[in-house]
Amino acid sequence: MADTLPSEFDVIVIGTGLPESIIAAACSRSGRRVLHVDSRSYYGGNWASFSFSGLLSWLKEHQENSDIENDSSVWQDQILENEEAIALSRKDKTIQHVEVFCYASQDLHEDVEEAGALQKNHALVTSANSTEAAESAFLPTEDKSLSTMNCEMLTEQTPSSDPENALEVNGAEVTGEKENHCDDKTCVPSTSAEDVSENVPIAEDTTEQQKKDRITYSQIIKEGRRFNIDLVSKLLYSRGLLIDLLIKSNVSRYAEFKNITRILAFREGRVEQVPCSRADVFNSKQLTMVEKRMLMKFLTFCMEYEKYPDEYKGYEDITFYEYLKTQKLTPNLQYIVLHSIAMTSETASSTIDGLKATRNFLHCLGRYGNTPFLFPLYGQGELPQCFCRMCAVFGGIYCLRHSVQCLVVDKESRKCKAIIDQFGQRIISEHFLVEDSYFSENMCSRVQYRQISRAVLITDRSVLKTDSDQQISILTVPAEEPGTFAVRVIELCSSTMTCMKGTYLVHLTCTSSKTAREDLEPVVQKLFIPYTEMEIENEQVEKPRILWALYFNMRDSSDISRSCYKDLPSNVYVCSGPDCGLGNDNAVKQAETLFQEICPSEDFCPPPPNPEDIVLDGDGLQPEASESSTIPEANSETFKESTNLGNLEESSE
């Protein structure tokens, strides 16, 4: 592919994250010649989604990344006297403090079939020998408890370039571990010869049945393709900028979405559902009749708060939390509005910011369901790929596993002229967009990055059981200590195509104050318990059990001024990675701003010409239009044709 690449483009985009993909699509749609490259083997960068074995491979790649050196001999000879080179980094340093835990039991009688997957390492097994070991599973300090895995240890826990060897090496360790567990189990029921009676077979049958119902690590491996695990956890506001862009550009035809079914609150050690719509409020059994009227009156005010400046003008300098105390709201209602509707904390938002957040929440209600949020089927990683597809449709060229060695800068004009790729090919362009992680440490030496703490859990049940096991939930757990941040919890069921049947995929996110595990483990302990062999006889466990867990910190490069980057040429534009916010507005705003700098006066992602739309305008849908079905009917949870949005909004409102 590299030998046949054209030598000149209008725009070169390095990195396939969401902002870069949107810009590439917009430029291609406006007629620009676009080359879109990524040194990774997958689309999305830190916005990507992985199968289970793909995630293990990703962890392995990050460990190997630390050993990569940039071989300058490939491109140095091509730099002329009036030029200088800006070397790009081949090390991805956006992920740190990786720790992996496996709690699910290992059944060695099952074959591990998922390609590239790894059997559970002995170091990742919680001992069932004692109650102490189970209790210390979250704070491992001894061999009996669950060991952590940092970046230096990733080689032992993730697939190597030779999966057969990896399985063989770990197989010996797992075999020994399995024998220990078998010894433990046989010792427990047979404490003495006199205790062996006719009741023992019944107990053994019950245990065997419970074992069949329990999910093993081998099952997770075998069903690994059922998982689509997001590196960054976000939702789409139904009236947010990204939904509007998907509809306007007709990119929505490439994706399907489900409505978030419920919003939860965590209070006094319990998880409970929060009423959102008017019907939910009046049907709620958690609120008294007086509280229902109070809440509806306050929410009605928030929808049009700008019309009543006297109600908030004197409170602009205080937090939204303090402002709520001045309103006629009970402590229960204050908690619901602050944490589950405005989705902020006691200290994070001013009165105006809180009112805006509440209005935005209410404004998004009812467009596609009873909550304001949508989630893309198969994970957040689908969204960058949708825009990449649009770019390719209009002539954009894509190269994965294609690294760029350096940017070539003219010394006089201080503008970038070209790139030199891994094969030494020089490719000329007018504009260059580079994802932040590709810049070297020298160029980013003045940049102060924030960090995002992330955790991904595979669990065996929902945090709040209901009649339906197909619930998609969002929960905000408030910060308890000064200097820490509220934790956002998003729980996905198997109908989102992100996890295997019988499990839930749980994402935890917050702004980092420490390592991801230190930030998020207290919340994990409140909501979940580790899945251990000791619980076989105890099926009355209220909390969901963790089968597998991953913690890591991700760089937040959003909202960084370009002046912070050292010696950045004027025609090189920086795209940031994911931010910590719930929505995707920051990525869309960034993409539109950069597009207007490259293509001033051009329309941003206009709808593509579609003869079918012209023929069918106002006449309803024909069967042949089903290929692009993406916008939901009023009673549906997935998108159908975007041209139905207007009718849908009218019917739902």
Coordinates of C-alpha atoms in Angstrom, one line a residue, residues 24-564:
A24 CA -11.3 13.8 8.0
A25 CA -14.9 13.1 7.0
A26 CA -15.7 16.8 6.8
C27 CA -12.7 17.6 4.7
S28 CA -13.3 14.7 2.3
R29 CA -17.0 15.7 2.0
S30 CA -15.9 19.3 1.0
G31 CA -13.8 17.9 -1.8
R32 CA -10.3 17.9 -0.2
R33 CA -7.9 15.0 -0.8
V34 CA -7.4 13.3 2.5
L35 CA -4.8 10.8 3.7
H36 CA -5.8 9.3 7.1
V37 CA -3.1 7.2 8.8
D38 CA -2.6 5.5 12.2
S39 CA 0.3 3.6 13.5
R40 CA -2.1 1.4 15.4
S41 CA -3.7 -1.7 14.0
Y42 CA -7.2 -0.6 14.9
Y43 CA -9.4 2.5 14.5
G44 CA -10.2 4.9 17.3
G45 CA -7.1 5.4 19.3
N46 CA -8.2 5.9 22.9
W47 CA -11.8 6.0 21.6
A48 CA -11.6 2.4 20.5
S49 CA -13.6 -0.7 21.6
F50 CA -12.1 -4.2 21.9
S51 CA -13.2 -7.8 22.2
F52 CA -12.0 -9.5 25.3
S53 CA -8.9 -11.0 23.7
G54 CA -8.4 -7.8 21.8
L55 CA -8.2 -5.9 25.0
L56 CA -5.6 -8.3 26.4
S57 CA -3.6 -7.8 23.2
W58 CA -4.0 -4.0 23.6
L59 CA -2.5 -4.3 27.1
K60 CA 0.3 -6.3 25.7
E61 CA 1.0 -3.7 23.0
H62 CA 1.2 -0.9 25.6
Q63 CA 3.8 -2.9 27.6
E64 CA 5.9 -3.4 24.4
N65 CA 5.5 0.2 23.4
S66 CA 7.9 1.3 26.1
D67 CA 10.7 -0.4 24.3
I68 CA 10.2 1.2 20.9
E69 CA 12.9 3.5 19.6
N70 CA 12.5 5.9 16.7
D71 CA 15.0 5.0 14.0
S72 CA 16.0 8.4 12.6
S73 CA 18.2 6.8 9.9
V74 CA 15.2 6.2 7.8
W75 CA 14.3 9.8 7.2
Q76 CA 17.3 12.0 8.2
D77 CA 18.9 11.7 4.7
Q78 CA 15.8 13.2 3.2
I79 CA 15.9 16.5 5.1
L80 CA 17.2 19.3 3.0
E81 CA 19.4 22.3 4.1
N82 CA 16.4 24.7 4.2
E83 CA 14.3 22.2 6.2
E84 CA 14.1 20.8 9.6
A85 CA 12.3 17.7 11.0
I86 CA 10.0 17.4 13.9
A87 CA 10.3 13.7 15.0
L88 CA 7.0 12.1 16.1
S89 CA 6.9 9.7 19.0
R90 CA 6.3 6.0 18.5
K91 CA 5.6 5.4 22.2
D92 CA 2.0 5.8 23.3
K93 CA 2.3 7.2 26.9
T94 CA -1.4 8.0 27.3
I95 CA -2.1 4.9 29.4
Q96 CA -0.6 4.3 32.9
H97 CA -1.0 2.4 36.1
V98 CA -2.6 -0.7 34.5
E99 CA -3.9 -3.3 37.0
V100 CA -5.8 -6.4 36.0
F101 CA -7.8 -8.8 38.4
C102 CA -9.5 -12.1 37.6
Y103 CA -12.0 -13.4 40.1
A104 CA -13.9 -16.0 37.9
S105 CA -13.0 -19.6 38.5
Q106 CA -11.0 -21.5 35.9
D107 CA -12.5 -24.6 34.4
L108 CA -9.6 -26.5 32.7
H109 CA -12.0 -29.0 31.1
E110 CA -13.2 -26.3 28.8
D111 CA -11.1 -25.5 25.7
V112 CA -10.0 -21.9 25.3
E113 CA -11.0 -21.2 21.7
E114 CA -10.8 -17.4 21.4
A115 CA -7.8 -16.5 19.3
G116 CA -5.1 -14.6 21.1
A117 CA -6.7 -15.2 24.5
L118 CA -4.8 -16.2 27.6
Q119 CA -5.7 -18.6 30.4
K120 CA -5.7 -17.2 33.8
N121 CA -2.3 -16.8 35.4
H122 CA -1.7 -18.3 38.8
A123 CA -0.9 -14.9 40.1
L124 CA -4.4 -13.7 39.3
V125 CA -6.3 -16.2 41.3
T126 CA -7.9 -15.5 44.6
S127 CA -7.4 -18.3 47.1
A128 CA -10.4 -19.9 48.6
N129 CA -8.6 -21.4 51.5
S130 CA -9.7 -18.8 54.0
T131 CA -12.1 -16.0 54.7
E132 CA -9.1 -13.7 55.1
A133 CA -8.1 -14.2 51.5
A134 CA -11.5 -13.4 50.2
E135 CA -11.8 -10.3 52.3
S136 CA -8.4 -9.1 51.2
A137 CA -9.1 -9.5 47.5
F138 CA -9.4 -5.8 47.0
L139 CA -6.2 -5.0 48.9
P140 CA -3.8 -7.8 48.0
T141 CA -0.7 -8.0 50.2
E142 CA 0.0 -11.7 50.3
D143 CA 0.2 -14.6 47.9
K144 CA -3.3 -15.8 49.0
S145 CA -4.9 -12.6 47.8
L146 CA -5.3 -11.3 44.3
S147 CA -2.1 -9.9 42.9
T148 CA -2.1 -6.7 40.9
M149 CA -0.5 -6.3 37.5
N150 CA 1.4 -3.1 36.6
C151 CA 2.7 -2.1 33.2
E152 CA 6.0 -4.0 33.9
M153 CA 4.2 -7.3 34.5
L154 CA 1.9 -7.2 31.5
T155 CA 4.0 -9.7 29.6
E156 CA 2.8 -12.4 32.0
Q157 CA -0.9 -11.7 31.9
T158 CA -1.5 -10.7 28.2
P159 CA -1.1 -12.6 25.0
S160 CA 2.3 -12.6 23.4
S161 CA 3.2 -12.6 19.8
D162 CA 3.1 -16.4 20.0
P163 CA -0.2 -17.3 21.7
E164 CA 0.6 -21.0 21.8
N165 CA 3.7 -20.5 23.8
A166 CA 1.8 -18.1 26.1
L167 CA -0.9 -20.6 26.8
E168 CA 1.7 -23.4 27.3
V169 CA 3.7 -21.4 29.9
N170 CA 0.6 -20.3 31.8
G171 CA -1.0 -23.7 31.5
A172 CA 1.5 -25.3 33.8
E173 CA 0.8 -22.7 36.5
V174 CA -3.0 -22.9 36.1
T175 CA -2.8 -26.7 36.4
G176 CA -1.1 -26.5 39.7
E177 CA -3.6 -23.9 40.9
K178 CA -6.5 -26.1 39.8
E179 CA -5.1 -29.0 41.8
N180 CA -5.0 -26.9 44.9
H181 CA -8.6 -25.8 44.5
C182 CA -9.6 -29.4 44.0
D183 CA -7.8 -30.4 47.2
D184 CA -9.6 -27.5 49.0
K185 CA -13.0 -28.6 47.9
T186 CA -12.6 -32.2 48.7
C187 CA -11.3 -31.4 52.2
V188 CA -14.2 -29.1 53.1
P189 CA -17.1 -31.7 52.9
S190 CA -15.0 -34.6 54.2
T191 CA -13.7 -33.4 57.5
S192 CA -14.0 -36.8 59.0
A193 CA -15.0 -40.3 58.0
E194 CA -18.1 -40.3 60.2
D195 CA -19.5 -37.3 58.4
V196 CA -19.8 -39.2 55.1
S197 CA -23.5 -40.0 54.7
E198 CA -26.3 -40.2 52.2
N199 CA -26.6 -36.4 52.4
V200 CA -23.3 -35.9 50.7
P201 CA -24.3 -36.8 47.2
I202 CA -27.2 -34.3 47.4
A203 CA -24.8 -31.5 48.5
E204 CA -22.4 -32.5 45.7
D205 CA -25.3 -32.3 43.2
T206 CA -26.3 -28.9 44.4
T207 CA -22.7 -27.7 44.2
E208 CA -22.4 -29.1 40.7
Q209 CA -25.6 -27.3 39.6
Q210 CA -24.4 -24.1 41.1
K211 CA -21.0 -24.5 39.3
K212 CA -22.8 -24.9 36.0
D213 CA -24.7 -21.6 36.5
R214 CA -21.5 -19.8 37.4
I215 CA -19.5 -18.1 34.8
T216 CA -15.8 -19.3 34.4
Y217 CA -12.9 -17.5 33.0
S218 CA -12.8 -20.1 30.1
Q219 CA -16.4 -19.1 29.2
I220 CA -15.4 -15.4 29.1
I221 CA -12.5 -16.4 26.8
K222 CA -14.7 -18.5 24.5
E223 CA -17.3 -15.8 24.3
G224 CA -14.7 -13.1 24.0
R225 CA -16.1 -11.9 20.7
R226 CA -19.4 -11.0 22.4
F227 CA -17.5 -8.3 24.3
N228 CA -17.0 -4.8 22.9
I229 CA -15.1 -3.0 25.7
D230 CA -14.7 0.8 25.4
L231 CA -11.5 2.4 26.5
V232 CA -13.4 5.6 27.2
S233 CA -17.0 5.5 28.6
K234 CA -19.4 8.0 27.3
L235 CA -23.1 8.5 26.3
L236 CA -24.8 10.6 23.7
Y237 CA -27.2 13.3 24.7
S238 CA -30.2 12.9 22.5
R239 CA -30.1 16.6 21.6
G240 CA -26.3 16.9 21.8
L241 CA -23.9 18.1 19.2
L242 CA -22.9 14.6 18.1
I243 CA -26.4 13.4 17.5
D244 CA -27.2 16.5 15.5
L245 CA -24.0 16.0 13.4
L246 CA -24.8 12.3 12.9
I247 CA -28.2 13.2 11.5
K248 CA -27.1 16.2 9.5
S249 CA -24.3 14.4 7.8
N250 CA -26.4 11.2 7.4
V251 CA -23.6 9.2 9.1
S252 CA -26.3 7.9 11.4
R253 CA -27.0 5.3 8.7
Y254 CA -23.8 3.5 9.7
A255 CA -24.7 3.0 13.4
E256 CA -27.5 1.8 15.7
F257 CA -28.2 3.0 19.2
K258 CA -30.1 2.0 22.3
N259 CA -31.8 4.3 24.8
I260 CA -30.4 4.3 28.3
T261 CA -33.3 2.7 30.2
R262 CA -32.8 4.2 33.7
I263 CA -30.9 6.7 35.8
L264 CA -29.9 5.5 39.3
A265 CA -28.8 7.1 42.5
F266 CA -26.6 5.8 45.3
R267 CA -27.7 7.0 48.7
E268 CA -27.3 5.7 52.2
G269 CA -25.7 2.5 50.9
R270 CA -28.5 1.7 48.6
V271 CA -29.0 1.9 44.8
E272 CA -32.4 3.3 43.7
Q273 CA -34.0 4.4 40.5
V274 CA -34.4 8.2 39.9
P275 CA -37.7 9.4 38.3
C276 CA -37.0 11.4 35.1
S277 CA -40.1 12.1 33.1
R278 CA -43.3 13.6 34.4
A279 CA -44.9 10.2 34.4
D280 CA -42.0 8.7 36.3
V281 CA -42.2 11.5 38.9
F282 CA -45.9 10.9 39.6
N283 CA -45.6 7.1 39.6
S284 CA -42.6 7.1 41.9
K285 CA -43.1 5.4 45.3
Q286 CA -39.9 7.0 46.7
L287 CA -41.3 10.5 46.7
T288 CA -44.2 11.9 48.8
M289 CA -46.9 13.8 47.0
V290 CA -45.5 17.1 48.3
E291 CA -42.1 16.2 47.0
K292 CA -43.5 15.3 43.6
R293 CA -45.1 18.8 43.4
M294 CA -41.9 20.5 44.6
L295 CA -39.8 18.6 42.1
M296 CA -42.0 19.3 39.1
K297 CA -42.2 23.0 40.0
F298 CA -38.4 23.3 40.2
L299 CA -37.8 21.4 37.0
T300 CA -40.4 23.5 35.2
F301 CA -38.5 26.6 36.4
C302 CA -35.1 25.1 35.2
M303 CA -36.5 24.6 31.7
E304 CA -36.9 28.4 31.3
Y305 CA -34.8 29.8 34.1
E306 CA -33.4 32.6 31.9
K307 CA -36.9 34.1 31.8
Y308 CA -36.8 34.5 35.6
P309 CA -33.5 36.2 36.4
D310 CA -34.7 37.4 39.8
E311 CA -34.8 33.7 40.9
Y312 CA -31.1 33.2 40.5
K313 CA -29.3 36.5 40.1
G314 CA -28.3 36.9 43.7
Y315 CA -26.8 33.3 43.8
E316 CA -24.4 33.4 40.8
D317 CA -21.3 33.4 43.0
I318 CA -22.2 30.3 45.0
T319 CA -22.3 26.7 44.1
F320 CA -25.3 25.0 42.6
Y321 CA -25.4 22.8 45.8
E322 CA -25.8 25.9 48.0
Y323 CA -28.4 27.3 45.6
L324 CA -30.5 24.2 45.9
K325 CA -30.6 24.6 49.6
T326 CA -32.3 28.0 49.2
Q327 CA -35.1 26.5 47.1
K328 CA -38.2 24.7 48.4
L329 CA -36.6 21.3 48.0
T330 CA -36.2 18.5 50.6
P331 CA -32.7 17.0 51.1
N332 CA -33.9 14.0 49.2
L333 CA -34.8 16.2 46.2
Q334 CA -31.6 18.2 46.4
Y335 CA -29.6 15.0 46.2
I336 CA -31.6 13.8 43.2
V337 CA -31.3 17.1 41.3
L338 CA -27.6 17.6 42.1
H339 CA -26.2 14.1 41.4
S340 CA -28.7 12.4 39.1
I341 CA -30.1 15.2 36.9
A342 CA -27.5 17.9 36.8
M343 CA -24.9 15.2 37.3
T344 CA -22.5 17.4 39.2
S345 CA -21.1 17.5 42.8
E346 CA -21.3 19.8 45.8
T347 CA -18.2 21.9 44.8
A348 CA -17.9 21.4 41.0
S349 CA -20.6 23.7 39.5
S350 CA -21.7 27.2 40.0
T351 CA -25.4 28.1 40.1
I352 CA -25.5 29.0 36.4
D353 CA -23.6 25.8 35.4
G354 CA -26.0 23.7 37.4
L355 CA -29.1 25.3 36.0
K356 CA -27.7 24.9 32.4
A357 CA -26.9 21.2 33.1
T358 CA -30.4 20.6 34.5
R359 CA -32.0 22.3 31.5
N360 CA -29.9 20.3 29.1
F361 CA -30.9 17.1 30.8
L362 CA -34.6 18.0 30.6
H363 CA -34.3 19.3 27.1
C364 CA -33.0 15.9 25.9
L365 CA -35.8 13.9 27.6
G366 CA -38.5 12.4 25.4
R367 CA -36.7 12.6 22.1
Y368 CA -35.9 8.9 21.9
G369 CA -37.1 7.6 25.2
N370 CA -37.6 8.3 28.9
T371 CA -34.0 9.2 29.5
P372 CA -31.8 11.8 27.8
F373 CA -29.1 9.4 26.7
L374 CA -28.3 7.0 23.9
F375 CA -25.6 4.4 23.6
P376 CA -24.1 3.1 20.3
L377 CA -24.5 -0.7 19.8
Y378 CA -21.2 -2.5 19.8
G379 CA -19.6 0.3 21.8
Q380 CA -18.3 3.9 21.6
G381 CA -15.5 2.7 19.2
E382 CA -18.1 2.4 16.4
L383 CA -18.5 6.2 16.1
P384 CA -15.0 7.1 14.8
Q385 CA -15.4 4.2 12.3
C386 CA -18.7 5.7 11.1
F387 CA -17.0 9.0 10.2
C388 CA -14.0 7.2 8.7
R389 CA -16.4 5.3 6.4
M390 CA -17.9 8.7 5.3
C391 CA -14.5 10.0 4.5
A392 CA -13.6 6.9 2.5
V393 CA -16.9 7.2 0.5
F394 CA -15.8 10.6 -0.6
G395 CA -12.3 9.5 -1.6
G396 CA -10.3 9.5 1.6
I397 CA -7.4 7.1 1.7
Y398 CA -6.8 5.0 4.9
C399 CA -3.7 3.3 6.2
L400 CA -3.6 1.5 9.5
R401 CA -0.3 0.1 10.9
H402 CA 1.3 3.0 9.0
S403 CA 3.5 5.2 11.2
V404 CA 4.8 8.6 10.4
Q405 CA 8.4 9.2 11.3
C406 CA 8.5 13.0 11.2
L407 CA 7.0 16.3 10.0
V408 CA 9.1 18.2 7.5
V409 CA 9.2 22.0 8.3
D410 CA 10.4 24.8 6.0
K411 CA 12.9 26.9 8.0
E412 CA 11.9 30.2 6.4
S413 CA 8.1 30.0 6.5
R414 CA 7.9 27.8 9.6
K415 CA 5.2 25.8 7.9
C416 CA 5.0 22.1 7.6
K417 CA 5.6 20.9 4.0
A418 CA 5.4 17.1 4.2
I419 CA 5.6 13.9 6.3
I420 CA 8.0 11.1 5.9
D421 CA 6.5 7.7 6.7
Q422 CA 7.9 4.4 8.0
F423 CA 9.0 3.4 4.4
G424 CA 10.8 6.7 3.8
Q425 CA 8.2 8.0 1.4
R426 CA 7.8 11.8 1.4
I427 CA 4.2 12.9 1.2
I428 CA 3.4 16.6 0.6
S429 CA 0.3 18.4 2.0
E430 CA -1.1 21.8 2.9
H431 CA -2.6 21.0 6.3
F432 CA -1.7 18.4 8.9
L433 CA -3.8 17.2 11.9
V434 CA -2.0 15.3 14.6
E435 CA -3.4 13.5 17.6
D436 CA -1.7 14.7 20.8
S437 CA -0.2 11.3 21.7
Y438 CA 2.0 11.3 18.5
F439 CA 4.0 14.4 19.7
S440 CA 7.4 13.8 21.3
E441 CA 8.2 14.6 25.0
N442 CA 10.2 17.6 23.8
M443 CA 7.3 19.2 22.0
C444 CA 4.9 18.5 25.0
S445 CA 7.4 19.6 27.7
R446 CA 5.3 22.7 28.6
V447 CA 1.9 20.9 28.5
Q448 CA 0.2 20.1 31.9
Y449 CA -2.0 17.1 31.3
R450 CA -4.8 15.9 33.5
Q451 CA -5.6 12.3 34.0
I452 CA -8.8 10.2 33.8
S453 CA -9.2 7.2 36.2
R454 CA -11.0 4.3 34.5
A455 CA -12.2 0.9 35.6
V456 CA -13.8 -1.9 33.5
L457 CA -15.7 -4.7 35.3
I458 CA -17.4 -7.8 34.1
T459 CA -20.1 -8.7 36.6
D460 CA -22.7 -11.4 37.0
R461 CA -25.8 -9.3 37.7
S462 CA -27.1 -5.7 37.7
V463 CA -26.5 -3.2 40.5
L464 CA -30.3 -2.9 40.8
K465 CA -32.2 -6.1 39.9
T466 CA -35.6 -5.7 38.2
D467 CA -38.0 -7.9 36.3
S468 CA -36.0 -7.2 33.1
D469 CA -32.3 -8.2 32.9
Q470 CA -31.8 -6.0 29.9
Q471 CA -31.3 -2.6 31.6
I472 CA -28.8 0.1 30.6
S473 CA -28.1 2.3 33.6
I474 CA -26.1 5.3 34.6
L475 CA -25.2 6.1 38.2
T476 CA -23.3 8.9 39.8
V477 CA -21.6 8.2 43.2
P478 CA -20.7 11.4 45.0
A479 CA -17.2 12.1 46.2
E480 CA -16.8 11.5 50.0
E481 CA -13.5 13.1 50.7
P482 CA -12.1 16.6 49.8
G483 CA -9.9 16.5 46.8
T484 CA -11.6 13.5 45.2
F485 CA -14.2 13.5 42.5
A486 CA -17.6 12.0 41.8
V487 CA -17.5 8.6 40.0
R488 CA -19.7 8.0 37.0
V489 CA -20.9 4.4 36.6
I490 CA -22.4 3.1 33.4
E491 CA -23.7 -0.4 33.4
L492 CA -24.3 -2.2 30.0
C493 CA -26.3 -5.3 29.4
S494 CA -25.9 -7.9 26.7
S495 CA -28.4 -6.3 24.4
T496 CA -26.0 -3.5 23.8
M497 CA -23.7 -6.0 22.1
T498 CA -20.9 -5.2 24.5
C499 CA -20.9 -8.4 26.7
M500 CA -21.9 -12.0 26.7
K501 CA -25.3 -13.1 27.8
G502 CA -25.6 -13.5 31.6
T503 CA -23.0 -10.8 32.3
Y504 CA -22.9 -7.0 32.6
L505 CA -20.1 -4.7 31.5
V506 CA -19.6 -1.9 34.0
H507 CA -17.5 1.3 33.3
L508 CA -16.3 3.6 36.1
T509 CA -14.9 7.0 35.3
C510 CA -13.7 10.0 37.3
T511 CA -11.1 12.7 37.1
S512 CA -7.9 11.4 38.6
S513 CA -6.5 12.4 42.0
K514 CA -4.4 9.3 42.4
T515 CA -4.0 6.1 40.5
A516 CA -7.2 4.6 38.9
R517 CA -7.4 1.8 41.4
E518 CA -7.0 4.2 44.4
D519 CA -9.6 6.5 43.0
L520 CA -12.2 3.9 42.0
E521 CA -11.8 0.9 44.3
P522 CA -13.8 2.5 47.2
V523 CA -16.8 2.8 44.9
V524 CA -16.2 -0.7 43.5
Q525 CA -16.3 -2.1 47.1
K526 CA -19.6 -0.3 47.8
L527 CA -21.4 -1.7 44.8
F528 CA -19.8 -5.1 44.1
I529 CA -18.0 -8.0 45.8
P530 CA -15.3 -10.3 44.3
Y531 CA -16.5 -13.5 42.8
T532 CA -14.7 -16.3 44.8
E533 CA -14.9 -20.0 45.2
M534 CA -16.0 -19.6 48.8
E535 CA -19.4 -18.3 47.7
I536 CA -20.5 -21.5 46.0
E537 CA -22.8 -22.4 49.0
N538 CA -23.9 -18.8 49.6
E539 CA -26.3 -17.8 46.8
Q540 CA -28.0 -15.0 48.8
V541 CA -25.5 -12.4 47.9
E542 CA -27.1 -9.0 47.4
K543 CA -24.3 -7.3 45.5
P544 CA -23.2 -8.2 42.0
R545 CA -20.1 -10.2 41.9
I546 CA -17.0 -9.2 39.9
L547 CA -15.7 -11.8 37.4
W548 CA -12.9 -9.7 36.0
A549 CA -11.6 -6.1 36.5
L550 CA -9.2 -3.7 34.8
Y551 CA -8.0 -0.4 36.2
F552 CA -5.9 2.2 34.3
N553 CA -5.3 5.9 34.0
M554 CA -5.8 7.7 30.7
R555 CA -4.3 11.0 29.6
D556 CA -6.9 13.9 29.3
S557 CA -5.4 16.2 26.6
S558 CA -8.6 18.3 26.1
D559 CA -8.7 22.1 26.4
I560 CA -5.0 22.6 26.0
S561 CA -3.9 25.7 24.1
R562 CA -1.8 25.2 21.0
S563 CA 0.7 27.7 22.4
C564 CA 1.7 25.1 25.0

